[in-house]
Structure formats: C-alpha cells, structure tokens
C-alpha cells in the first residue's frame, strides 16, 4: 500500500533477503535486522521498501509484510544462489533494476539505508544521478574478515575500497556497537560520520517463559544439562571450539550432558562443508550420542530452544554485534561467548553471561561448567539477562533511534538545498 502522507524510504540489502528463511547459509543476522527495522519503521510512520536480489525464479517479486512495508526482489544476475564474493559483477544490473522500479512506480526515495558493502556500492551509484541521502550499516567488515583468512578472495581490494568510500561519503554510518565504531576508526577511515545504534530483538517473541514447558514441548528431559548453539555453519562461528569444549566436559564424567546445534541448510548449500566438518569432529570425539543437529529453526519455534537450554554458547572468532546473544539473554539463558566485537557490548560479565577468549577450548569448558553447576547464580542471571535486553535492545527502541537519525539527515539535506538555492540566486542576481 502506498500512502501520500508517509515519507517513502528504501532499505537495500543486496544478498540478505528480508523475506527469506533465516538460518540458511547466507540468511542470518542481516536478514533479521533489515526485516525488523523495516517493519518497525513502518509502524513508526514511514513507508518502507526493502530491496534485495531475486535468488529463486519461483519467489514472488513483491512480498507485502505489513500495509506500509514490503520486500521487492530485483533482477541482478541469474535467478539462482550466487555466493557474495561473486555478486559484485551483478550490482550494475541491480542498480538499473532499482531505477526502473522507481520509474515504473513513480517513486523517488530521498533516503536510502544500505546494508553490506555491495549495497553501499549500489547506494553510491544511485547518489551519482540523484540527490539521495545515504545511511549505511556494514554487518561485516572486509578489514576484519581478511585478517583471519588464509586465502584472500580476488574481490578483497574492491571491497576494502568501497568500505572506506562509504564511511567517508555517506551522510551517516551506523555502528551497531561502540566496539564496531572503534574498529571502523582504526581499520577503515578516520573521517566520516558514525552513530552507534545497536541491533535489536523481538522482545515479545524472545522473552522469559517456563523452562519445563519448553522442555516438554521439545521432548527434552528435565534432568538433562543442555548446551545450545544457534547460528550459521561458518568456520568463523567457531563451532569447533564449542564441540571440543563439550568433549572436555564429557571427559569429566558429568552426567546427562547434551549439545544441541541449531542452524544450517538442508540441501546442497555451501555451508554443507562446514557442517560436514563439524559432524566429523563430533564423530571422532565420540559425541554422536549426546549431540543433536536440529537443523534450521524459525523464529516461531526458536524461543523454545533458548528457554529449554541451560546455557547458550557463542564461540565466534568475531561478531560485529551477534543477535543470538541478545535472543538467548532475552529468554533468560546465560551465555558463554567470545570476548570480541559486539558481544563485549551486549553481555555483562558475571551478570548476564561470561566472556572468554575466542578459540580457548579450556576457557569455554570452564565457563560452561560454572553455569551448569551454580543454580543460585543462574537464577539471578536469568532475570538480569532478560531485563538487560528489554532495556537496551528492543526493535522499537532501535527503530526510534534510526527514525530520529533519518529525520536529522533529511532535515540537513533540506537546509543544505535551501542554502545552495540561496547562494545560487544571489550569484545570478549579482551577475
Ligand atoms: N537463526 C535462525 N534459525 C537458525 C539459525 C539462526 O533463526 O536455525 C537466526 C538467529 O536467531 C539470529 C540470526 O539467525 O537472529 C543470526 O544472527 P547473528 O547476528 O547471531 O549472526 P550472523 O548470521 O549475522 O553472522
């Protein structure tokens, strides 16, 4: 539905389709972020169009999420899965599809919020031919990612250049944590405008509920000690560290331990290699009987998994934010997470979870052990964790901050135009 009273804005999320199923290889935090800010911004009074690349021929071109929020899938390359590192060559087509959609529907977005570097490139291209204002969220940074890769992809230099350009040229870049802001300043550029606005979570969906009910619904025993992982299968997520820490705990002859791993695609997707590698490690360590690979779980069922768990582990090598941490804490589950990036911002050590060094198997095992065997402390953490998320990370709170930022950026552009028109007319008067 289009409305004359609402200001239309566009969100661009090249590869992460806001209408896609979450948890598959390329569907993760970015999809959740764009979808939720889109819906909540619409509830706050904006007309929100979210643009993404069309990946499947059978998918609808337009998905209406709510009266003033929709996903629009644009033609850019073959309608099939293309890995992110090979998408850049299709971005010129993405830009022309975007322009033709605008023309056909008589739309003209004064502000575009881009997500990920490929979308940033599209935003900067669109800016060349129209007076749009640009806001950008990175979601992942080449400068961080390439530090830990043995084989640097060919696209690396282009990505690093565009990540620097967008910081220097956008009206504002959003860092989702103060840690991400520091990283941007130290690794990307010292110029450009940055605002810290965190990611959020749906606190109506992820909230404190009965653990015993959740266990009954998932057919899990009340005596089991459940350690949970939720997320994509990607080596940088550090699932191997968790599995090896789990093996250490098993060696201590602790009873009734169970590891549940949630996430991953069902069919031959590229994350299959990492999944296979993790399954092999589980087999080699003799953990098959006490490990469950639950596959991809939607956000409608996921709260049950968090609530049923005793501890949620986030062993990532790096996280700019880490939605899983706040989802788990919102459900009252303490987390043991790597002391990196946004996890340092969202988790309060000893109060809502524990932070340990990434890849440190012993430290993860110790942290998990402490949480599994200290009921009194965990009961306190359960309440603190959920209160912390409710206070700091609701999507509504996040979108109010974004909304204020957009208004500020749009107001500045009007002032700039007025000043420019004034200057132009005084030049022509004096000529
Ligand atoms: N997720 C999900 N189902 C799964 C696995 C993951 O819904 O089976 C969601 C998870 O709930 C979270 C997102 O995927 O909202 C992952 O976001 P995060 O920021 O933790 O990691 P990213 O994928 O962005 O690296």
Short mmCIF file of C-alpha atoms and ligand atoms in Angstrom, two decimals:
data_model
loop_
_atom_site.label_atom_id
_atom_site.label_comp_id
_atom_site.label_asym_id
_atom_site.label_seq_id
_atom_site.Cartn_x
_atom_site.Cartn_y
_atom_site.Cartn_z
CA UNK A 1 0.00 0.00 0.00
CA UNK A 2 1.36 3.45 -0.88
CA UNK A 3 0.46 6.49 1.15
CA UNK A 4 0.74 10.14 0.22
CA UNK A 5 1.14 11.13 3.87
CA UNK A 6 4.10 8.90 4.55
CA UNK A 7 7.71 9.56 3.67
CA UNK A 8 8.95 6.69 1.49
CA UNK A 9 12.45 5.37 2.21
CA UNK A 10 14.38 2.45 0.75
CA UNK A 11 16.45 -0.16 2.54
CA UNK A 12 18.86 -2.05 0.29
CA UNK A 13 20.09 -5.47 1.34
CA UNK A 14 21.68 -7.00 -1.78
CA UNK A 15 22.11 -10.68 -0.77
CA UNK A 16 20.18 -10.89 2.51
CA UNK A 17 16.52 -11.16 1.57
CA UNK A 18 14.37 -9.77 4.42
CA UNK A 19 11.59 -12.15 3.40
CA UNK A 20 13.86 -15.25 3.31
CA UNK A 21 14.01 -18.13 5.73
CA UNK A 22 16.61 -17.37 8.39
CA UNK A 23 19.44 -19.68 9.40
CA UNK A 24 20.47 -20.93 5.96
CA UNK A 25 23.99 -20.34 4.63
CA UNK A 26 23.50 -16.73 3.60
CA UNK A 27 20.49 -15.94 5.76
CA UNK A 28 21.41 -14.70 9.19
CA UNK A 29 21.57 -11.53 11.23
CA UNK A 30 21.37 -9.13 8.30
CA UNK A 31 18.06 -10.57 7.09
CA UNK A 32 16.64 -10.34 10.61
CA UNK A 33 17.91 -6.76 11.07
CA UNK A 34 16.55 -5.41 7.78
CA UNK A 35 13.19 -7.15 8.15
CA UNK A 36 12.66 -5.94 11.72
CA UNK A 37 13.79 -2.37 11.26
CA UNK A 38 11.66 -2.25 8.09
CA UNK A 39 8.56 -3.40 9.92
CA UNK A 40 9.09 -1.23 12.99
CA UNK A 41 9.97 1.86 10.95
CA UNK A 42 6.70 1.35 9.05
CA UNK A 43 4.88 1.13 12.39
CA UNK A 44 6.53 4.44 13.33
CA UNK A 45 5.06 6.15 10.24
CA UNK A 46 7.48 5.60 7.34
CA UNK A 47 6.70 3.92 4.02
CA UNK A 48 9.44 1.28 3.81
CA UNK A 49 10.54 -0.54 0.64
CA UNK A 50 13.24 -3.17 1.18
CA UNK A 51 15.19 -4.15 -1.96
CA UNK A 52 17.10 -7.37 -2.40
CA UNK A 53 18.38 -9.57 -5.24
CA UNK A 54 15.94 -12.15 -6.59
CA UNK A 55 17.54 -15.54 -5.94
CA UNK A 56 14.80 -18.03 -6.85
CA UNK A 57 12.68 -17.92 -10.03
CA UNK A 58 9.66 -19.17 -8.07
CA UNK A 59 9.83 -16.39 -5.45
CA UNK A 60 7.35 -13.51 -5.62
CA UNK A 61 8.75 -10.20 -6.83
CA UNK A 62 6.96 -8.29 -4.09
CA UNK A 63 6.24 -9.59 -0.58
CA UNK A 64 3.98 -7.35 1.49
CA UNK A 65 4.88 -7.69 5.20
CA UNK A 66 2.50 -5.08 6.57
CA UNK A 67 0.47 -2.27 4.95
CA UNK A 68 3.48 0.05 4.63
CA UNK A 69 6.39 -2.36 4.48
CA UNK A 70 7.35 -4.68 1.64
CA UNK A 71 10.27 -6.61 0.19
CA UNK A 72 10.98 -6.05 -3.52
CA UNK A 73 13.16 -8.58 -5.30
CA UNK A 74 15.18 -7.14 -8.19
CA UNK A 75 16.69 -8.91 -11.17
CA UNK A 76 20.50 -8.93 -10.89
CA UNK A 77 22.19 -11.93 -12.48
CA UNK A 78 20.76 -15.43 -12.82
CA UNK A 79 17.87 -16.31 -10.51
CA UNK A 80 19.90 -18.76 -8.53
CA UNK A 81 22.15 -18.71 -5.49
CA UNK A 82 25.37 -16.76 -6.17
CA UNK A 83 28.00 -16.52 -3.39
CA UNK A 84 28.56 -12.99 -2.04
CA UNK A 85 32.12 -12.88 -3.33
CA UNK A 86 30.81 -13.23 -6.89
CA UNK A 87 27.91 -10.77 -6.67
CA UNK A 88 29.75 -7.54 -7.42
CA UNK A 89 29.63 -8.06 -11.18
CA UNK A 90 25.82 -8.17 -10.97
CA UNK A 91 25.42 -4.98 -8.98
CA UNK A 92 25.22 -2.64 -12.05
CA UNK A 93 22.16 -4.64 -13.12
CA UNK A 94 20.80 -4.34 -9.56
CA UNK A 95 21.13 -0.54 -9.80
CA UNK A 96 19.35 -0.37 -13.17
CA UNK A 97 16.58 -2.69 -11.91
CA UNK A 98 16.18 -0.37 -8.89
CA UNK A 99 15.99 2.71 -11.13
CA UNK A 100 13.49 1.09 -13.44
CA UNK A 101 11.31 0.05 -10.44
CA UNK A 102 11.36 3.66 -9.22
CA UNK A 103 10.38 4.97 -12.67
CA UNK A 104 7.62 2.40 -13.21
CA UNK A 105 6.08 3.07 -9.80
CA UNK A 106 6.60 6.83 -9.77
CA UNK A 107 8.76 6.64 -6.65
CA UNK A 108 11.69 8.76 -5.61
CA UNK A 109 13.33 7.85 -2.32
CA UNK A 110 15.08 10.81 -0.68
CA UNK A 111 16.92 8.49 1.73
CA UNK A 112 18.42 5.05 1.21
CA UNK A 113 19.76 2.91 4.04
CA UNK A 114 22.22 0.39 2.58
CA UNK A 115 23.32 -2.85 4.24
CA UNK A 116 26.64 -4.64 3.48
CA UNK A 117 29.33 -3.28 1.13
CA UNK A 118 27.68 -4.45 -2.12
CA UNK A 119 24.58 -2.41 -1.28
CA UNK A 120 26.83 0.51 -0.31
CA UNK A 121 28.26 0.45 -3.84
CA UNK A 122 24.70 0.47 -5.27
CA UNK A 123 23.77 3.39 -2.98
CA UNK A 124 26.79 5.42 -4.06
CA UNK A 125 26.00 4.73 -7.74
CA UNK A 126 22.40 5.90 -7.21
CA UNK A 127 23.68 9.01 -5.46
CA UNK A 128 25.60 10.00 -8.61
CA UNK A 129 22.38 10.61 -10.53
CA UNK A 130 20.01 11.79 -7.78
CA UNK A 131 20.17 13.81 -4.59
CA UNK A 132 19.59 10.90 -2.22
CA UNK A 133 20.87 10.82 1.34
CA UNK A 134 22.80 7.70 2.33
CA UNK A 135 22.86 5.83 5.64
CA UNK A 136 24.86 2.61 5.87
CA UNK A 137 25.21 -0.42 8.17
CA UNK A 138 28.18 -2.76 7.46
CA UNK A 139 27.08 -6.08 9.11
CA UNK A 140 30.51 -7.48 8.30
CA UNK A 141 33.84 -5.81 7.57
CA UNK A 142 36.36 -6.96 4.97
CA UNK A 143 39.17 -5.42 7.04
CA UNK A 144 38.31 -7.78 9.94
CA UNK A 145 37.36 -10.81 7.88
CA UNK A 146 40.57 -10.84 5.79
CA UNK A 147 42.76 -10.76 8.91
CA UNK A 148 41.80 -14.36 9.67
CA UNK A 149 41.60 -15.78 6.13
CA UNK A 150 44.44 -17.79 4.67
CA UNK A 151 43.20 -17.29 1.10
CA UNK A 152 42.17 -13.71 0.38
CA UNK A 153 39.49 -13.59 -2.36
CA UNK A 154 40.08 -11.61 -5.55
CA UNK A 155 37.35 -9.16 -4.64
CA UNK A 156 39.16 -8.08 -1.44
CA UNK A 157 40.70 -4.82 -2.73
CA UNK A 158 37.40 -3.66 -4.25
CA UNK A 159 35.54 -4.44 -1.04
CA UNK A 160 38.07 -2.64 1.16
CA UNK A 161 37.96 0.44 -1.12
CA UNK A 162 34.16 0.58 -1.09
CA UNK A 163 34.00 0.08 2.67
CA UNK A 164 36.28 3.09 3.07
CA UNK A 165 34.40 5.20 0.50
CA UNK A 166 31.01 4.62 2.09
CA UNK A 167 32.32 5.68 5.52
CA UNK A 168 33.77 8.86 4.05
CA UNK A 169 30.82 9.68 1.77
CA UNK A 170 27.61 8.50 3.46
CA UNK A 171 25.59 11.04 5.43
CA UNK A 172 25.96 8.65 8.33
CA UNK A 173 27.30 5.17 9.00
CA UNK A 174 25.70 3.12 11.76
CA UNK A 175 27.99 1.11 14.03
CA UNK A 176 25.95 -1.46 15.94
CA UNK A 177 28.28 -1.32 18.95
CA UNK A 178 30.97 1.03 20.28
CA UNK A 179 33.42 -1.79 19.51
CA UNK A 180 32.41 -1.70 15.83
CA UNK A 181 32.86 2.08 15.86
CA UNK A 182 36.43 1.67 17.19
CA UNK A 183 37.15 -0.95 14.54
CA UNK A 184 35.84 1.34 11.79
CA UNK A 185 38.05 4.17 13.01
CA UNK A 186 41.17 2.05 13.37
CA UNK A 187 40.84 -0.18 10.30
CA UNK A 188 38.71 1.73 7.78
CA UNK A 189 38.92 5.53 7.99
CA UNK A 190 39.29 8.36 10.48
CA UNK A 191 36.87 10.58 8.54
CA UNK A 192 33.10 10.28 8.05
CA UNK A 193 30.13 10.44 10.38
CA UNK A 194 29.40 7.44 12.67
CA UNK A 195 26.45 6.94 15.03
CA UNK A 196 26.19 3.95 17.39
CA UNK A 197 22.72 2.40 17.16
CA UNK A 198 22.56 -1.25 18.26
CA UNK A 199 20.69 -4.16 16.70
CA UNK A 200 17.58 -5.32 18.49
CA UNK A 201 15.41 -8.32 19.13
CA UNK A 202 11.70 -9.02 19.19
CA UNK A 203 11.12 -8.90 22.94
CA UNK A 204 7.55 -10.15 22.52
CA UNK A 205 8.84 -13.32 20.91
CA UNK A 206 12.11 -13.78 22.84
CA UNK A 207 11.08 -13.44 26.50
CA UNK A 208 11.04 -15.22 29.84
CA UNK A 209 8.73 -18.26 29.79
CA UNK A 210 8.58 -21.61 31.55
CA UNK A 211 11.64 -23.81 31.04
CA UNK A 212 9.79 -27.01 31.93
CA UNK A 213 7.06 -26.28 29.35
CA UNK A 214 9.69 -25.63 26.69
CA UNK A 215 11.40 -28.95 27.52
CA UNK A 216 8.12 -30.85 27.39
CA UNK A 217 7.26 -29.32 24.01
CA UNK A 218 10.70 -30.22 22.62
CA UNK A 219 10.60 -33.69 24.24
CA UNK A 220 13.71 -32.97 26.32
CA UNK A 221 14.16 -34.48 29.79
CA UNK A 222 14.08 -32.26 32.88
CA UNK A 223 17.34 -33.77 34.19
CA UNK A 224 19.33 -33.03 31.02
CA UNK A 225 22.06 -30.35 31.02
CA UNK A 226 21.52 -28.63 27.72
CA UNK A 227 24.22 -26.63 25.95
CA UNK A 228 22.92 -24.74 22.91
CA UNK A 229 24.49 -23.28 19.76
CA UNK A 230 22.37 -21.23 17.35
CA UNK A 231 23.68 -19.82 14.09
CA UNK A 232 25.11 -20.39 10.66
CA UNK A 233 27.68 -23.05 9.82
CA UNK A 234 30.73 -20.97 9.04
CA UNK A 235 34.24 -21.65 10.29
CA UNK A 236 34.39 -18.14 11.78
CA UNK A 237 31.46 -19.00 14.04
CA UNK A 238 33.85 -21.26 16.00
CA UNK A 239 31.54 -24.28 16.39
CA UNK A 240 34.64 -26.48 16.55
CA UNK A 241 35.75 -24.72 19.76
CA UNK A 242 32.39 -25.49 21.33
CA UNK A 243 32.44 -29.14 20.28
CA UNK A 244 35.94 -29.59 21.70
CA UNK A 245 34.95 -27.82 24.94
CA UNK A 246 31.94 -30.15 25.14
CA UNK A 247 34.30 -33.13 24.76
CA UNK A 248 36.39 -31.85 27.72
CA UNK A 249 33.24 -31.67 29.87
CA UNK A 250 32.28 -35.21 28.85
CA UNK A 251 35.74 -36.41 29.86
CA UNK A 252 34.97 -35.21 33.40
CA UNK A 253 32.24 -37.86 33.54
CA UNK A 254 29.50 -35.29 34.01
CA UNK A 255 26.12 -36.93 33.55
CA UNK A 256 23.23 -36.05 31.20
CA UNK A 257 25.08 -33.52 29.07
CA UNK A 258 23.52 -32.73 25.72
CA UNK A 259 24.74 -30.42 22.95
CA UNK A 260 22.09 -29.04 20.60
CA UNK A 261 23.29 -27.32 17.42
CA UNK A 262 20.64 -25.23 15.67
CA UNK A 263 21.12 -23.85 12.14
CA UNK A 264 22.33 -24.84 8.70
CA UNK A 265 20.73 -25.52 5.37
CA UNK A 266 19.00 -28.71 4.42
CA UNK A 267 20.17 -29.16 0.85
CA UNK A 268 23.49 -28.87 -1.02
CA UNK A 269 24.40 -25.36 0.05
CA UNK A 270 27.98 -24.15 0.58
CA UNK A 271 27.66 -24.27 4.36
CA UNK A 272 27.39 -28.07 3.93
CA UNK A 273 31.21 -28.36 4.00
CA UNK A 274 31.48 -26.76 7.45
CA UNK A 275 28.53 -28.80 8.70
CA UNK A 276 30.21 -32.00 7.49
CA UNK A 277 33.50 -30.95 9.09
CA UNK A 278 31.76 -30.35 12.44
CA UNK A 279 29.85 -33.65 12.21
CA UNK A 280 33.15 -35.44 11.56
CA UNK A 281 34.72 -33.88 14.67
CA UNK A 282 31.67 -34.88 16.71
CA UNK A 283 32.06 -38.47 15.45
CA UNK A 284 35.82 -38.59 16.04
CA UNK A 285 35.37 -37.37 19.62
CA UNK A 286 32.68 -39.98 20.28
CA UNK A 287 29.99 -37.37 20.95
CA UNK A 288 27.37 -38.54 18.45
CA UNK A 289 25.01 -39.97 21.08
CA UNK A 290 24.83 -36.75 23.06
CA UNK A 291 24.80 -34.24 20.18
CA UNK A 292 21.71 -33.19 18.24
CA UNK A 293 21.87 -31.31 14.93
CA UNK A 294 18.44 -29.72 14.92
CA UNK A 295 18.77 -28.01 11.50
CA UNK A 296 17.29 -24.64 10.70
CA UNK A 297 14.67 -23.48 13.20
CA UNK A 298 12.41 -20.49 12.53
CA UNK A 299 11.88 -17.62 14.97
CA UNK A 300 8.43 -19.00 15.82
CA UNK A 301 9.99 -22.12 17.45
CA UNK A 302 13.44 -20.81 18.37
CA UNK A 303 12.35 -19.26 21.73
CA UNK A 304 11.56 -22.80 22.91
CA UNK A 305 15.14 -23.90 22.23
CA UNK A 306 16.64 -20.95 24.09
CA UNK A 307 14.24 -21.36 27.01
CA UNK A 308 14.90 -25.10 27.25
CA UNK A 309 18.68 -24.60 27.32
CA UNK A 310 20.86 -24.23 30.41
CA UNK A 311 23.48 -22.23 28.58
CA UNK A 312 23.87 -20.77 25.09
CA UNK A 313 27.38 -20.68 23.67
CA UNK A 314 28.62 -18.15 21.08
CA UNK A 315 32.17 -19.16 20.20
CA UNK A 316 32.59 -16.77 17.20
CA UNK A 317 36.05 -15.59 16.21
CA UNK A 318 34.47 -12.17 15.61
CA UNK A 319 30.96 -10.65 15.78
CA UNK A 320 30.15 -7.04 14.87
CA UNK A 321 27.02 -7.43 17.03
CA UNK A 322 25.72 -11.02 17.45
CA UNK A 323 21.93 -11.26 17.54
CA UNK A 324 21.95 -14.75 19.03
CA UNK A 325 23.40 -13.39 22.28
CA UNK A 326 20.54 -10.98 22.87
CA UNK A 327 17.89 -13.51 21.77
CA UNK A 328 19.24 -16.03 24.30
CA UNK A 329 19.52 -13.48 27.11
CA UNK A 330 16.01 -12.16 26.37
CA UNK A 331 14.78 -15.71 27.05
CA UNK A 332 16.73 -15.72 30.32
CA UNK A 333 19.52 -18.04 29.22
CA UNK A 334 23.02 -17.11 30.35
CA UNK A 335 25.59 -17.08 27.55
CA UNK A 336 29.22 -18.04 27.32
CA UNK A 337 30.65 -16.05 24.44
CA UNK A 338 33.90 -14.97 22.85
CA UNK A 339 35.25 -11.72 24.21
CA UNK A 340 35.06 -9.98 20.82
CA UNK A 341 33.24 -7.17 19.00
CA UNK A 342 29.60 -6.54 19.84
CA UNK A 343 29.49 -9.43 22.32
CA UNK A 344 31.56 -7.24 24.67
CA UNK A 345 28.83 -4.62 24.39
CA UNK A 346 25.75 -6.79 24.86
CA UNK A 347 26.92 -9.22 27.55
CA UNK A 348 27.61 -8.05 31.11
CA UNK A 349 30.22 -10.48 32.50
CA UNK A 350 29.10 -12.40 35.62
CA UNK A 351 25.65 -10.74 35.42
CA UNK A 352 24.17 -11.94 32.13
CA UNK A 353 26.84 -14.37 30.97
CA UNK A 354 30.57 -14.89 30.62
CA UNK A 355 33.14 -13.66 28.13
CA UNK A 356 36.16 -15.81 27.34
CA UNK A 357 38.95 -15.65 24.79
CA UNK A 358 37.92 -16.87 21.32
CA UNK A 359 39.20 -20.37 20.36
CA UNK A 360 40.20 -21.05 24.03
CA UNK A 361 38.70 -24.52 24.47
CA UNK A 362 39.57 -24.78 28.20
CA UNK A 363 38.08 -21.38 28.95
CA UNK A 364 34.83 -22.28 27.17
CA UNK A 365 34.65 -25.60 29.03
CA UNK A 366 35.22 -23.84 32.39
CA UNK A 367 32.65 -21.14 31.63
CA UNK A 368 30.01 -23.68 30.62
CA UNK A 369 30.79 -25.80 33.69
CA UNK A 370 30.38 -22.81 36.03
CA UNK A 371 26.96 -22.01 34.57
CA UNK A 372 25.75 -25.61 34.53
CA UNK A 373 26.52 -26.19 38.20
CA UNK A 374 25.59 -22.98 40.02
CA UNK A 375 21.80 -22.87 40.27
CA UNK A 376 21.55 -19.87 42.56
CA UNK A 377 23.75 -17.65 40.42
CA UNK A 378 21.97 -18.79 37.24
CA UNK A 379 18.56 -17.92 38.69
CA UNK A 380 19.79 -14.38 39.30
CA UNK A 381 21.41 -14.16 35.85
CA UNK A 382 18.22 -15.34 34.17
CA UNK A 383 16.33 -12.23 35.38
CA UNK A 384 19.25 -9.87 34.82
CA UNK A 385 19.85 -11.15 31.29
CA UNK A 386 16.28 -10.66 30.19
CA UNK A 387 15.97 -7.23 31.86
CA UNK A 388 19.21 -6.08 30.21
CA UNK A 389 17.88 -6.94 26.73
CA UNK A 390 14.44 -5.44 27.32
CA UNK A 391 16.00 -2.20 28.43
CA UNK A 392 18.65 -1.81 25.74
CA UNK A 393 17.78 -3.86 22.67
CA UNK A 394 14.12 -3.83 21.65
CA UNK A 395 13.49 -3.28 17.90
CA UNK A 396 11.15 -0.44 18.73
CA UNK A 397 13.86 1.35 20.72
CA UNK A 398 16.36 0.76 17.91
CA UNK A 399 13.95 1.99 15.22
CA UNK A 400 13.12 5.14 17.20
CA UNK A 401 16.83 5.97 17.16
CA UNK A 402 17.04 5.20 13.42
CA UNK A 403 13.95 7.27 12.75
CA UNK A 404 15.48 10.27 14.55
CA UNK A 405 18.68 9.83 12.57
CA UNK A 406 16.80 9.69 9.22
CA UNK A 407 14.84 12.84 10.11
CA UNK A 408 18.03 14.63 11.07
CA UNK A 409 19.75 13.59 7.80
CA UNK A 410 16.71 14.63 5.71
CA UNK A 411 16.40 17.96 7.54
CA UNK A 412 20.09 18.67 6.96
CA UNK A 413 19.69 17.96 3.25
CA UNK A 414 16.76 20.41 3.02
CA UNK A 415 18.80 23.06 4.83
CA UNK A 416 21.72 22.36 2.51
CA UNK A 417 19.45 22.68 -0.57
CA UNK A 418 17.98 25.93 0.73
CA UNK A 419 21.42 27.35 1.43
CA UNK A 420 22.57 26.28 -2.03
CA UNK A 421 19.49 27.77 -3.76
CA UNK A 422 20.01 30.98 -1.81
CA UNK A 423 23.66 31.10 -2.85
CA UNK A 424 22.75 30.36 -6.49
CA UNK A 425 20.14 33.13 -6.63
CA UNK A 426 22.50 35.69 -5.07
CA UNK A 427 25.18 34.69 -7.60
CA UNK A 428 22.73 35.14 -10.52
CA UNK A 429 21.47 38.49 -9.04
CA UNK A 430 24.97 39.85 -8.77
CA UNK A 431 25.91 38.63 -12.30
N1 LIG B 1 18.80 -18.11 13.10
C1 LIG B 1 17.54 -18.68 12.97
N2 LIG B 1 17.45 -20.03 12.81
C2 LIG B 1 18.53 -20.82 12.75
C3 LIG B 1 19.81 -20.23 12.90
C4 LIG B 1 19.91 -18.86 13.08
O1 LIG B 1 16.52 -18.02 13.02
O2 LIG B 1 18.36 -22.02 12.59
C5 LIG B 1 18.88 -16.64 13.29
C6 LIG B 1 19.19 -16.26 14.73
O3 LIG B 1 18.05 -16.41 15.52
C7 LIG B 1 19.66 -14.82 14.55
C8 LIG B 1 20.36 -14.85 13.19
O4 LIG B 1 19.92 -16.05 12.53
O5 LIG B 1 18.56 -13.94 14.54
C9 LIG B 1 21.86 -14.89 13.31
O6 LIG B 1 22.32 -13.60 13.60
P1 LIG B 1 23.74 -13.29 14.25
O7 LIG B 1 23.88 -11.81 14.33
O8 LIG B 1 23.89 -14.01 15.54
O9 LIG B 1 24.79 -13.93 13.23
P2 LIG B 1 25.05 -13.69 11.65
O10 LIG B 1 24.28 -14.74 10.94
O11 LIG B 1 24.59 -12.31 11.30
O12 LIG B 1 26.51 -13.88 11.49
#
